Amino acid sequence: MINTYEIMETIRMLEEEKLDIRTVTMGISLSDCADSDGAKAREKIYNKIVKYAGDLVKTAEEIELKYDIPIINKRISVTPISLVAAASNDQDYIEFAKTLDRAAKEVGVDFIGGFSALVHKGMTEADKKLISSIPEALAQTERVCSSVNIGTTRAGLNMDAVAQMGEVVKKCAELTADNGGVAASKLVVFANAPEDNPFMAGAFHGVGEGECMINVGISGPGAVKAALTKVKGEPFDLVAETIKKTAFKITRMGQLVAKEASEMLGVTAGIVDLSLAPTPAVGDSVARILEEMGIEVAGSHGTTAALALLNDAVKKGGVMASSHVGGLSGAFIPVSEDAGMIEAVEKGSLSLEKLEAMTAVCSVGLDMIAVPGKTTAETISAIIADEAAIGMVNHKTTAVRVIPVPGKDVGEEVVYGGLFGRAPIMKVSEYSSTDFIARGGRIPAPLQSLKN
Amino acid sequence: MKAIISVIGVDQIGIIAEVSTLLAEEKVNILDISQTILDDYFTMTMLVELDSLEIPLEELKKKLKQKGEKLGVSIKLQHEDIFRSMHRI
């Protein structure tokens, strides 16, 4: 029998250290739903989602009951809608977003991702329609999430798309000005987007995926932090070992849930995403892990090195615990969703520039960052370009999810509640990047040798 | 299915008796039991077999929870695989 200490360790991780499964995400291919008649395509989409995901929430709840593991979100990701809607003659794709929203509500999932387009090299007519539909689509729906991939290491950066996405982000925020620009929090601009990411807002079901798959995203910053309190003052070798062991245990739980859910639903098990995903709850913060390593306040000097160690150790511990690891798999540093990050910004220790540096060594990018409402579309595009360049050059996924909060400025904050938390408005450069963004075209793919 | 029942709280007379009586009433077979004092808390873990259980799992968990509240301890029931997968390679 498992001994008492082991049982108690698991229970403590679940109860005191806020260990949970962040999401069970069902990826559904909609490629067979294309139709020259948009209304028919939407009917097929709705029916397919309801058919495949009808039991998703019930199954997740049964797993919660059986193991006493909280599963915070149940989600769906679908084939990028620009591919599915392309065959239709519709002039915009807002109705497709509404259909996804309706289907999500019918099956009871928290979010549905995949109102997406992959435009890293260029845009099809459908991609253009989808991107220009994003602001209205996100403003008029509740659970739909959107993402656009504007660059890859192999293709370089599509700077025309980057320029357009700055405007789209602005418009999303403006259309939802009454709610703190919340539509922008449901939109992610990616470089090197993964096809099997279970996390929102960037989840979509990639074209290389199967018909229907279950992907699981774990959480657990609190458990890692608690483990590190036992090795106070010890060298980094021991810090890394401790994180690896904890990550292994956390991931095993994710693997168990993925296996169980896929068996119960009769669906292929996809991947376990090893990301350390914080929540605004006290004790569930990535920033607190960095501070436990000896940084007084997150963002201070040493933060990037601490994060690099954390990110790497989580992966090393996690990969052995699961048969298939994928998605984003790293430490998340969303500002509004992490109590420690929020405090670091408020104390003046964490700036946008430092966050950018941190994203070079971790997953996933500038995430859930509120900036002044007066920030121009070109500046947002330039922020996207900087972040995408880091992803492109370093062969990693990077993303930007910034919210130019209408009517708010530095010193104020915006409150979203729930998993989205609250965000202090962060300072952006006052100088213009307009001429840079106006150039358009493509930034060529980087050289893959002569690395220095 | 096999599950682990864990009971944590302040020690008092009759905890094991109360919990095992409830389990017997619901036809839950106790396979192994261990008890210790951990960080000043009474800690009991039981490996149980639920194959003869006649009520839904949810109901049993509710009854255990109510029993825990009455005794002033926390009682949890979890499928043993969560512990096995976390602590055994």
Coordinates of C-alpha atoms in Angstrom, one line a residue:
Chain A
M1 CA 0.0 0.0 0.0
I2 CA 1.1 3.6 -0.6
N3 CA 2.4 4.9 2.7
T4 CA 0.7 7.6 4.8
Y5 CA 3.4 10.2 4.1
E6 CA 2.8 9.9 0.4
I7 CA -0.9 10.1 0.8
M8 CA -0.6 13.1 2.9
E9 CA 1.8 14.8 0.5
T10 CA -0.8 14.4 -2.3
I11 CA -3.6 15.7 -0.2
R12 CA -1.5 18.7 0.9
M13 CA -0.6 19.5 -2.7
L14 CA -4.3 19.4 -3.6
E15 CA -5.7 21.2 -0.7
E16 CA -3.2 23.7 0.6
E17 CA -0.9 24.2 -2.4
K18 CA -3.8 24.6 -4.9
L19 CA -2.7 21.9 -7.2
D20 CA -5.3 21.3 -9.9
I21 CA -5.9 20.4 -13.4
R22 CA -6.3 23.7 -15.1
T23 CA -8.1 22.4 -18.2
V24 CA -9.3 19.3 -20.0
T25 CA -9.5 20.5 -23.6
M26 CA -11.2 18.5 -26.4
G27 CA -9.8 19.2 -29.8
I28 CA -12.3 18.7 -32.6
S29 CA -11.5 18.7 -36.3
L30 CA -14.1 20.8 -38.2
S31 CA -12.4 20.3 -41.6
D32 CA -15.3 18.2 -42.8
C33 CA -17.8 20.9 -41.9
A34 CA -16.8 23.2 -44.8
D35 CA -19.7 24.1 -47.1
S36 CA -20.3 26.7 -49.9
D37 CA -23.4 27.7 -48.0
G38 CA -22.3 29.4 -44.7
A39 CA -25.5 28.5 -42.9
K40 CA -25.1 24.9 -43.7
A41 CA -21.4 24.9 -42.6
R42 CA -22.5 26.4 -39.3
E43 CA -25.1 23.8 -38.8
K44 CA -22.6 21.1 -39.4
I45 CA -20.1 22.8 -37.0
Y46 CA -22.7 23.1 -34.2
N47 CA -23.9 19.5 -34.6
K48 CA -20.4 18.1 -34.6
I49 CA -19.3 20.0 -31.5
V50 CA -22.4 19.0 -29.6
K51 CA -22.1 15.4 -30.7
Y52 CA -18.4 15.0 -29.8
A53 CA -18.3 17.2 -26.6
G54 CA -21.7 16.4 -25.3
D55 CA -20.3 14.3 -22.5
L56 CA -17.1 16.3 -21.9
V57 CA -18.2 18.2 -18.8
K58 CA -20.0 15.2 -17.3
T59 CA -16.9 13.1 -17.8
A60 CA -14.6 15.7 -16.2
E61 CA -16.9 15.9 -13.2
E62 CA -16.8 12.2 -12.8
I63 CA -13.0 12.3 -12.8
E64 CA -13.1 15.1 -10.2
L65 CA -15.3 12.9 -8.0
K66 CA -13.3 9.8 -8.4
Y67 CA -9.9 11.3 -7.6
D68 CA -10.9 14.4 -5.7
I69 CA -8.9 16.5 -8.1
P70 CA -10.3 19.9 -9.1
I71 CA -10.6 20.3 -12.9
I72 CA -11.0 24.1 -13.2
N73 CA -12.0 24.5 -16.8
K74 CA -13.4 22.3 -19.5
R75 CA -12.7 23.6 -23.0
I76 CA -12.9 22.9 -26.7
S77 CA -10.5 23.8 -29.4
V78 CA -11.5 23.5 -33.1
T79 CA -9.8 23.7 -36.5
P80 CA -8.9 27.3 -37.3
I81 CA -12.2 28.8 -38.5
S82 CA -10.5 30.6 -41.5
L83 CA -9.9 27.2 -43.0
V84 CA -13.4 25.9 -42.3
A85 CA -15.2 29.0 -43.4
A86 CA -13.1 29.6 -46.5
A87 CA -15.4 27.5 -48.8
S88 CA -18.4 29.7 -47.9
N89 CA -19.4 32.9 -49.7
D90 CA -19.9 34.8 -46.4
Q91 CA -18.4 38.3 -46.3
D92 CA -17.6 38.1 -42.6
Y93 CA -17.3 35.3 -40.1
I94 CA -19.1 36.8 -37.1
E95 CA -21.9 34.3 -37.5
F96 CA -19.3 31.4 -37.2
A97 CA -18.2 32.8 -33.9
K98 CA -21.7 33.0 -32.7
T99 CA -22.3 29.4 -33.7
L100 CA -19.2 28.3 -31.7
D101 CA -20.5 30.3 -28.7
R102 CA -23.9 28.6 -28.9
A103 CA -22.3 25.2 -29.1
A104 CA -20.0 26.0 -26.2
K105 CA -23.0 27.0 -24.1
E106 CA -25.0 23.9 -25.1
V107 CA -22.3 21.5 -23.9
G108 CA -21.4 23.7 -20.9
V109 CA -17.7 24.3 -21.6
D110 CA -16.0 27.4 -20.2
F111 CA -14.2 28.4 -23.5
I112 CA -14.0 27.4 -27.1
G113 CA -10.8 28.3 -29.0
G114 CA -10.2 28.3 -32.7
F115 CA -11.6 31.5 -34.2
S116 CA -8.1 31.6 -35.6
A117 CA -6.0 32.1 -38.7
L118 CA -2.5 31.1 -39.5
V119 CA -0.9 33.8 -41.6
H120 CA 2.8 33.6 -40.9
K121 CA 3.7 33.8 -44.5
G122 CA 0.7 35.3 -46.1
M123 CA -3.1 35.7 -46.0
T124 CA -5.8 34.0 -48.0
E125 CA -9.1 35.8 -48.6
A126 CA -10.6 33.8 -45.8
D127 CA -7.8 34.8 -43.4
K128 CA -8.5 38.4 -44.2
K129 CA -12.2 38.0 -43.5
L130 CA -11.6 36.2 -40.3
I131 CA -9.1 38.8 -39.0
S132 CA -11.4 41.7 -39.8
S133 CA -14.3 39.8 -38.0
I134 CA -12.3 39.3 -34.8
P135 CA -13.3 42.5 -32.9
E136 CA -17.1 42.1 -33.5
A137 CA -16.9 38.3 -33.0
L138 CA -15.2 38.6 -29.6
A139 CA -17.4 41.5 -28.5
Q140 CA -20.6 39.7 -29.4
T141 CA -19.7 36.3 -27.9
E142 CA -18.9 35.2 -24.4
R143 CA -16.8 32.0 -24.6
V144 CA -15.1 32.3 -28.0
C145 CA -11.4 32.8 -28.1
S146 CA -9.3 33.8 -31.0
S147 CA -5.7 33.6 -32.1
V148 CA -3.6 34.6 -35.1
N149 CA -0.2 33.2 -35.9
I150 CA 1.8 35.9 -37.5
G151 CA 5.3 34.4 -37.6
T152 CA 7.4 31.2 -37.5
T153 CA 11.0 30.4 -37.3
R154 CA 10.8 28.9 -40.8
A155 CA 8.7 31.6 -42.5
G156 CA 9.8 34.7 -40.7
L157 CA 7.3 37.4 -39.6
N158 CA 4.4 38.7 -41.7
M159 CA 4.7 42.4 -40.8
D160 CA 1.5 43.2 -42.8
A161 CA -0.4 40.9 -40.4
V162 CA 1.5 42.4 -37.4
A163 CA 0.4 45.9 -38.5
Q164 CA -3.2 44.7 -38.8
M165 CA -3.3 42.9 -35.5
G166 CA -2.4 46.1 -33.6
E167 CA -5.5 47.6 -35.0
V168 CA -7.6 44.5 -34.3
V169 CA -6.4 44.5 -30.6
K170 CA -7.3 48.2 -30.3
K171 CA -10.7 47.6 -31.8
C172 CA -11.5 44.6 -29.6
A173 CA -10.8 46.8 -26.5
E174 CA -12.8 49.7 -27.9
L175 CA -15.9 47.6 -28.6
T176 CA -15.9 46.3 -25.1
A177 CA -14.9 49.6 -23.4
D178 CA -17.6 49.2 -20.8
N179 CA -16.0 46.0 -19.6
G180 CA -12.4 47.1 -19.5
G181 CA -11.7 46.1 -23.1
V182 CA -12.3 42.4 -22.2
A183 CA -12.5 41.2 -25.8
A184 CA -8.8 41.8 -26.1
S185 CA -8.2 39.3 -23.3
K186 CA -9.7 36.6 -25.6
L187 CA -7.3 37.3 -28.4
V188 CA -3.7 36.0 -28.7
V189 CA -1.2 36.9 -31.4
F190 CA 1.3 34.1 -31.8
A191 CA 4.7 33.3 -33.3
N192 CA 5.3 29.6 -33.7
A193 CA 1.8 28.7 -32.4
P194 CA 1.6 25.0 -31.2
E195 CA -1.2 22.9 -32.8
D196 CA -2.2 21.1 -29.6
N197 CA -2.2 23.8 -26.9
P198 CA -5.0 23.2 -24.4
F199 CA -4.7 26.7 -22.8
M200 CA -6.8 29.7 -23.7
A201 CA -7.0 32.1 -25.4
G202 CA -4.6 30.5 -27.8
A203 CA -6.0 27.0 -28.2
F204 CA -6.9 25.7 -31.7
H205 CA -7.0 22.2 -33.2
G206 CA -4.2 22.2 -35.7
V207 CA -4.4 20.6 -39.1
G208 CA -1.9 17.9 -38.2
E209 CA -4.2 16.7 -35.3
G210 CA -6.6 13.8 -35.4
E211 CA -10.4 13.8 -35.6
C212 CA -10.9 14.4 -31.9
M213 CA -8.4 14.5 -29.1
I214 CA -8.1 15.2 -25.4
N215 CA -5.4 17.5 -24.2
V216 CA -4.8 18.3 -20.6
G217 CA -3.2 21.4 -19.1
I218 CA -1.9 21.1 -15.5
S219 CA -1.3 23.8 -13.0
G220 CA 0.6 23.8 -9.7
P221 CA 2.9 26.8 -9.0
G222 CA 1.8 26.6 -5.4
A223 CA 3.1 23.0 -5.1
V224 CA 6.5 24.0 -6.6
K225 CA 6.8 27.0 -4.3
A226 CA 5.9 24.9 -1.2
A227 CA 8.6 22.3 -2.2
L228 CA 11.2 25.0 -2.6
T229 CA 10.5 26.4 0.9
K230 CA 12.1 23.1 2.2
V231 CA 15.4 23.9 0.4
K232 CA 16.0 27.5 1.5
G233 CA 19.5 28.7 1.0
E234 CA 20.6 25.5 -0.8
P235 CA 22.6 25.7 -4.1
F236 CA 20.7 25.8 -7.4
D237 CA 21.5 22.1 -8.2
L238 CA 19.2 21.2 -5.3
V239 CA 16.6 23.8 -6.4
A240 CA 16.5 22.3 -9.9
E241 CA 16.2 18.7 -8.5
T242 CA 13.4 19.7 -6.2
I243 CA 11.5 21.4 -9.0
K244 CA 12.0 18.4 -11.3
K245 CA 10.6 16.0 -8.6
T246 CA 7.6 18.1 -8.0
A247 CA 6.9 18.6 -11.7
F248 CA 7.1 14.9 -12.2
K249 CA 4.3 14.3 -9.6
I250 CA 2.1 17.1 -10.9
T251 CA 2.5 15.8 -14.5
R252 CA 1.6 12.3 -13.4
M253 CA -1.7 13.6 -12.2
G254 CA -2.2 15.3 -15.5
Q255 CA -1.3 12.1 -17.4
L256 CA -3.8 10.1 -15.2
V257 CA -6.6 12.6 -16.0
A258 CA -5.8 12.6 -19.7
K259 CA -5.8 8.8 -19.9
E260 CA -9.0 8.5 -17.9
A261 CA -10.8 11.2 -19.8
S262 CA -9.8 9.8 -23.2
E263 CA -10.9 6.3 -22.2
M264 CA -14.2 7.4 -20.8
L265 CA -15.0 9.5 -23.9
G266 CA -13.6 7.0 -26.4
V267 CA -11.3 9.7 -27.8
T268 CA -7.5 9.6 -28.5
A269 CA -5.4 11.0 -25.7
G270 CA -3.4 13.9 -27.2
I271 CA -0.8 15.6 -24.9
V272 CA -0.3 16.8 -21.4
D273 CA 0.8 20.4 -21.3
L274 CA 3.4 20.9 -18.6
S275 CA 2.8 24.6 -18.1
L276 CA 2.9 26.1 -14.6
A277 CA -0.3 28.1 -14.9
P278 CA -0.9 30.6 -12.0
T279 CA -4.3 31.8 -10.8
P280 CA -5.1 35.0 -8.9
A281 CA -5.6 32.9 -5.8
V282 CA -3.1 33.4 -3.0
G283 CA -0.4 30.7 -3.1
D284 CA -0.8 29.9 -6.8
S285 CA 1.8 32.3 -8.2
V286 CA 4.8 31.8 -10.5
A287 CA 6.2 35.1 -9.2
R288 CA 6.3 33.7 -5.7
I289 CA 8.5 30.8 -6.9
L290 CA 11.0 33.3 -8.2
E291 CA 10.9 35.1 -4.9
E292 CA 11.3 31.9 -3.0
M293 CA 14.6 31.4 -5.0
G294 CA 15.9 34.6 -3.5
I295 CA 14.6 37.5 -5.6
E296 CA 13.1 40.1 -3.2
V297 CA 10.4 41.1 -5.7
A298 CA 9.8 39.5 -9.1
G299 CA 11.2 41.6 -11.9
S300 CA 14.4 42.5 -10.0
H301 CA 17.8 41.5 -11.3
G302 CA 18.2 37.7 -11.4
T303 CA 14.6 37.1 -12.3
T304 CA 15.4 36.0 -15.9
A305 CA 17.9 33.4 -14.6
A306 CA 15.6 32.2 -11.9
L307 CA 12.8 31.8 -14.5
A308 CA 15.1 30.0 -17.0
L309 CA 16.0 27.4 -14.3
L310 CA 12.3 27.0 -13.3
N311 CA 11.2 26.6 -16.9
D312 CA 13.8 24.0 -17.7
A313 CA 13.4 22.0 -14.5
V314 CA 9.6 21.8 -15.0
K315 CA 10.1 20.3 -18.4
K316 CA 12.8 17.9 -17.3
G317 CA 10.6 16.6 -14.5
G318 CA 7.5 16.5 -16.6
V319 CA 8.6 14.8 -19.7
M320 CA 9.3 11.5 -18.0
A321 CA 5.9 11.6 -16.3
S322 CA 3.8 11.6 -19.4
S323 CA 3.9 9.6 -22.6
H324 CA 3.2 12.7 -24.8
V325 CA 4.1 16.2 -23.7
G326 CA 3.1 19.1 -25.9
G327 CA 1.3 22.4 -26.1
L328 CA 3.1 25.3 -24.6
S329 CA 4.8 23.4 -21.7
G330 CA 6.6 26.0 -19.6
A331 CA 6.0 28.6 -16.9
F332 CA 3.3 31.1 -17.6
I333 CA 3.8 34.7 -16.5
P334 CA 0.4 36.3 -17.1
V335 CA 0.4 39.5 -15.1
S336 CA -3.3 39.8 -14.2
E337 CA -3.6 36.2 -13.3
D338 CA -0.7 36.0 -10.8
A339 CA -1.0 37.8 -7.5
G340 CA 2.8 38.0 -7.2
M341 CA 3.2 39.6 -10.6
I342 CA 0.5 42.1 -9.9
E343 CA 2.2 43.1 -6.7
A344 CA 5.6 43.3 -8.5
V345 CA 4.1 45.7 -11.0
E346 CA 2.5 47.8 -8.3
K347 CA 5.8 48.0 -6.4
G348 CA 7.5 49.2 -9.6
S349 CA 9.8 46.2 -9.8
L350 CA 8.3 44.6 -13.0
S351 CA 8.2 46.5 -16.3
L352 CA 7.1 45.6 -19.8
E353 CA 10.7 45.5 -20.8
K354 CA 11.6 43.0 -18.1
L355 CA 8.7 40.9 -18.9
E356 CA 9.9 40.8 -22.5
A357 CA 13.3 39.6 -21.4
M358 CA 11.6 36.9 -19.2
T359 CA 9.6 35.6 -22.2
A360 CA 12.9 34.7 -23.9
V361 CA 13.4 31.9 -21.4
C362 CA 9.9 30.8 -20.6
S363 CA 6.5 30.1 -22.0
V364 CA 4.7 31.9 -23.4
G365 CA 4.9 35.7 -23.9
L366 CA 3.5 39.0 -22.9
D367 CA 0.3 37.7 -21.4
M368 CA -2.7 39.5 -19.9
I369 CA -0.9 42.8 -19.7
A370 CA -3.1 46.0 -19.5
V371 CA -1.6 49.1 -21.1
P372 CA -3.0 52.6 -21.3
G373 CA -6.1 53.0 -23.5
K374 CA -4.3 55.8 -25.5
T375 CA -1.6 53.3 -26.7
T376 CA -1.7 53.5 -30.5
A377 CA -2.3 50.5 -32.8
E378 CA 1.2 50.9 -34.2
T379 CA 2.7 50.7 -30.7
I380 CA 0.8 47.5 -30.0
S381 CA 2.0 46.1 -33.4
A382 CA 5.5 47.0 -32.5
I383 CA 5.1 45.2 -29.1
I384 CA 3.8 42.2 -31.1
A385 CA 6.8 42.4 -33.5
D386 CA 9.3 42.5 -30.7
E387 CA 7.8 39.5 -29.0
A388 CA 7.4 37.5 -32.2
A389 CA 11.1 38.2 -33.0
I390 CA 12.1 36.6 -29.8
G391 CA 10.0 33.5 -30.6
M392 CA 11.2 33.4 -34.2
V393 CA 14.9 33.6 -33.3
N394 CA 14.7 31.3 -30.3
H395 CA 12.6 28.5 -32.0
K396 CA 9.9 28.9 -29.4
T397 CA 6.3 29.9 -29.1
T398 CA 5.7 33.5 -28.0
A399 CA 2.5 35.3 -27.8
V400 CA 1.1 38.7 -27.1
R401 CA -2.2 39.2 -25.2
V402 CA -2.3 42.9 -24.3
I403 CA -5.3 45.0 -23.4
P404 CA -5.3 48.7 -24.2
V405 CA -7.9 49.5 -21.5
P406 CA -10.1 52.3 -22.8
G407 CA -10.1 55.4 -20.6
K408 CA -7.4 54.1 -18.2
D409 CA -3.8 55.1 -17.7
V410 CA -0.7 54.2 -15.7
G411 CA -1.5 54.1 -12.0
E412 CA -5.0 52.8 -12.5
E413 CA -6.1 49.1 -12.7
V414 CA -8.7 47.0 -14.4
V415 CA -10.5 44.2 -12.7
Y416 CA -11.8 41.2 -14.7
G417 CA -12.5 38.8 -11.9
G418 CA -12.3 35.0 -12.0
L419 CA -9.3 33.4 -13.6
F420 CA -8.5 36.6 -15.5
G421 CA -7.9 38.5 -12.2
R422 CA -7.0 42.2 -12.1
A423 CA -4.3 44.1 -13.9
P424 CA -2.5 47.3 -13.1
I425 CA -2.0 49.5 -16.2
M426 CA 1.6 49.2 -17.3
K427 CA 3.7 51.9 -18.9
V428 CA 4.6 51.7 -22.6
S429 CA 7.2 53.8 -24.4
E430 CA 6.0 57.2 -25.4
Y431 CA 8.0 57.3 -28.5
S432 CA 6.5 56.3 -31.9
S433 CA 7.0 53.1 -33.8
T434 CA 4.6 54.2 -36.5
D435 CA 7.1 54.4 -39.4
F436 CA 8.5 51.0 -38.5
I437 CA 5.1 49.4 -38.6
A438 CA 4.0 51.3 -41.8
R439 CA 6.7 49.5 -43.8
G440 CA 4.8 46.2 -44.0
G441 CA 6.2 43.2 -46.0
R442 CA 7.9 40.3 -44.3
I443 CA 10.9 40.0 -42.0
P444 CA 12.8 37.1 -43.5
A445 CA 13.3 33.8 -41.6
P446 CA 16.5 33.8 -39.5
L447 CA 19.6 31.9 -40.2
Q448 CA 19.7 28.6 -38.5
S449 CA 23.5 28.2 -38.3
L450 CA 26.4 30.5 -37.2
K451 CA 24.6 30.8 -33.8
N452 CA 26.0 33.3 -31.4
Chain B
M1 CA -12.4 -0.2 -7.6
K2 CA -9.9 0.3 -4.8
A3 CA -9.7 3.7 -3.0
I4 CA -7.9 5.4 -0.2
I5 CA -9.9 6.9 2.6
S6 CA -7.9 9.4 4.6
V7 CA -9.0 10.8 7.9
I8 CA -7.2 13.8 9.4
G9 CA -8.0 15.8 12.5
V10 CA -7.7 16.0 16.3
D11 CA -7.5 12.6 18.0
Q12 CA -10.5 11.4 20.0
I13 CA -12.1 8.1 21.1
G14 CA -13.9 6.2 18.5
I15 CA -12.9 7.7 15.2
I16 CA -11.9 4.3 13.7
A17 CA -15.1 2.7 15.1
E18 CA -17.3 5.3 13.6
V19 CA -15.8 5.3 10.2
S20 CA -15.5 1.5 9.9
T21 CA -19.1 1.1 11.0
L22 CA -20.3 3.4 8.3
L23 CA -18.2 1.5 5.8
A24 CA -19.6 -1.8 6.9
E25 CA -23.1 -0.5 6.6
E26 CA -22.4 0.5 3.0
K27 CA -20.7 -2.8 2.2
V28 CA -17.2 -1.3 1.8
N29 CA -14.4 -3.8 2.5
I30 CA -11.4 -2.5 4.4
L31 CA -8.2 -4.2 3.0
D32 CA -5.6 -2.3 4.9
I33 CA -5.5 0.3 7.6
S34 CA -2.8 2.4 9.2
Q35 CA -2.9 5.1 11.8
T36 CA -0.3 7.5 13.0
I37 CA 0.1 11.0 14.6
L38 CA 1.5 13.3 11.9
D39 CA 2.4 16.9 12.8
D40 CA 0.2 16.6 16.0
Y41 CA -2.8 15.4 13.9
F42 CA -4.5 12.1 14.0
T43 CA -4.0 10.6 10.5
M44 CA -5.6 7.4 9.4
T45 CA -5.4 5.9 5.9
M46 CA -7.4 3.0 4.7
L47 CA -7.2 1.0 1.5
V48 CA -10.8 -0.1 0.7
E49 CA -12.5 -2.1 -1.9
L50 CA -15.7 -0.6 -3.3
D51 CA -16.9 -3.5 -5.6
S52 CA -19.9 -4.4 -3.3
L53 CA -20.9 -0.7 -2.8
E54 CA -24.7 -0.4 -3.4
I55 CA -25.0 3.3 -3.4
P56 CA -23.5 5.8 -5.9
L57 CA -19.9 6.9 -5.1
E58 CA -21.1 10.4 -4.7
E59 CA -23.5 9.4 -2.0
L60 CA -20.8 7.5 -0.1
K61 CA -18.5 10.5 -0.3
K62 CA -21.3 12.7 1.1
K63 CA -21.9 10.3 4.0
L64 CA -18.2 10.3 4.8
K65 CA -18.1 14.0 4.7
Q66 CA -21.0 14.3 7.1
K67 CA -19.4 11.8 9.4
G68 CA -16.3 13.8 9.3
E69 CA -18.1 17.0 10.2
K70 CA -19.8 15.2 13.2
L71 CA -16.4 13.9 14.4
G72 CA -14.6 17.2 13.7
V73 CA -12.2 15.6 11.3
S74 CA -11.6 15.7 7.5
I75 CA -12.5 12.5 5.6
K76 CA -11.6 12.1 2.0
L77 CA -12.1 9.2 -0.4
Q78 CA -10.0 9.0 -3.6
H79 CA -9.3 6.3 -6.1
E80 CA -5.9 4.8 -5.3
D81 CA -4.5 5.4 -8.8
I82 CA -3.9 9.1 -8.0
F83 CA -1.5 8.1 -5.3
R84 CA 0.0 5.3 -7.2
S85 CA 0.6 7.4 -10.3
M86 CA 2.2 10.3 -8.3
H87 CA 4.5 8.2 -6.1
R88 CA 5.4 5.1 -8.1
I89 CA 7.2 5.0 -11.3

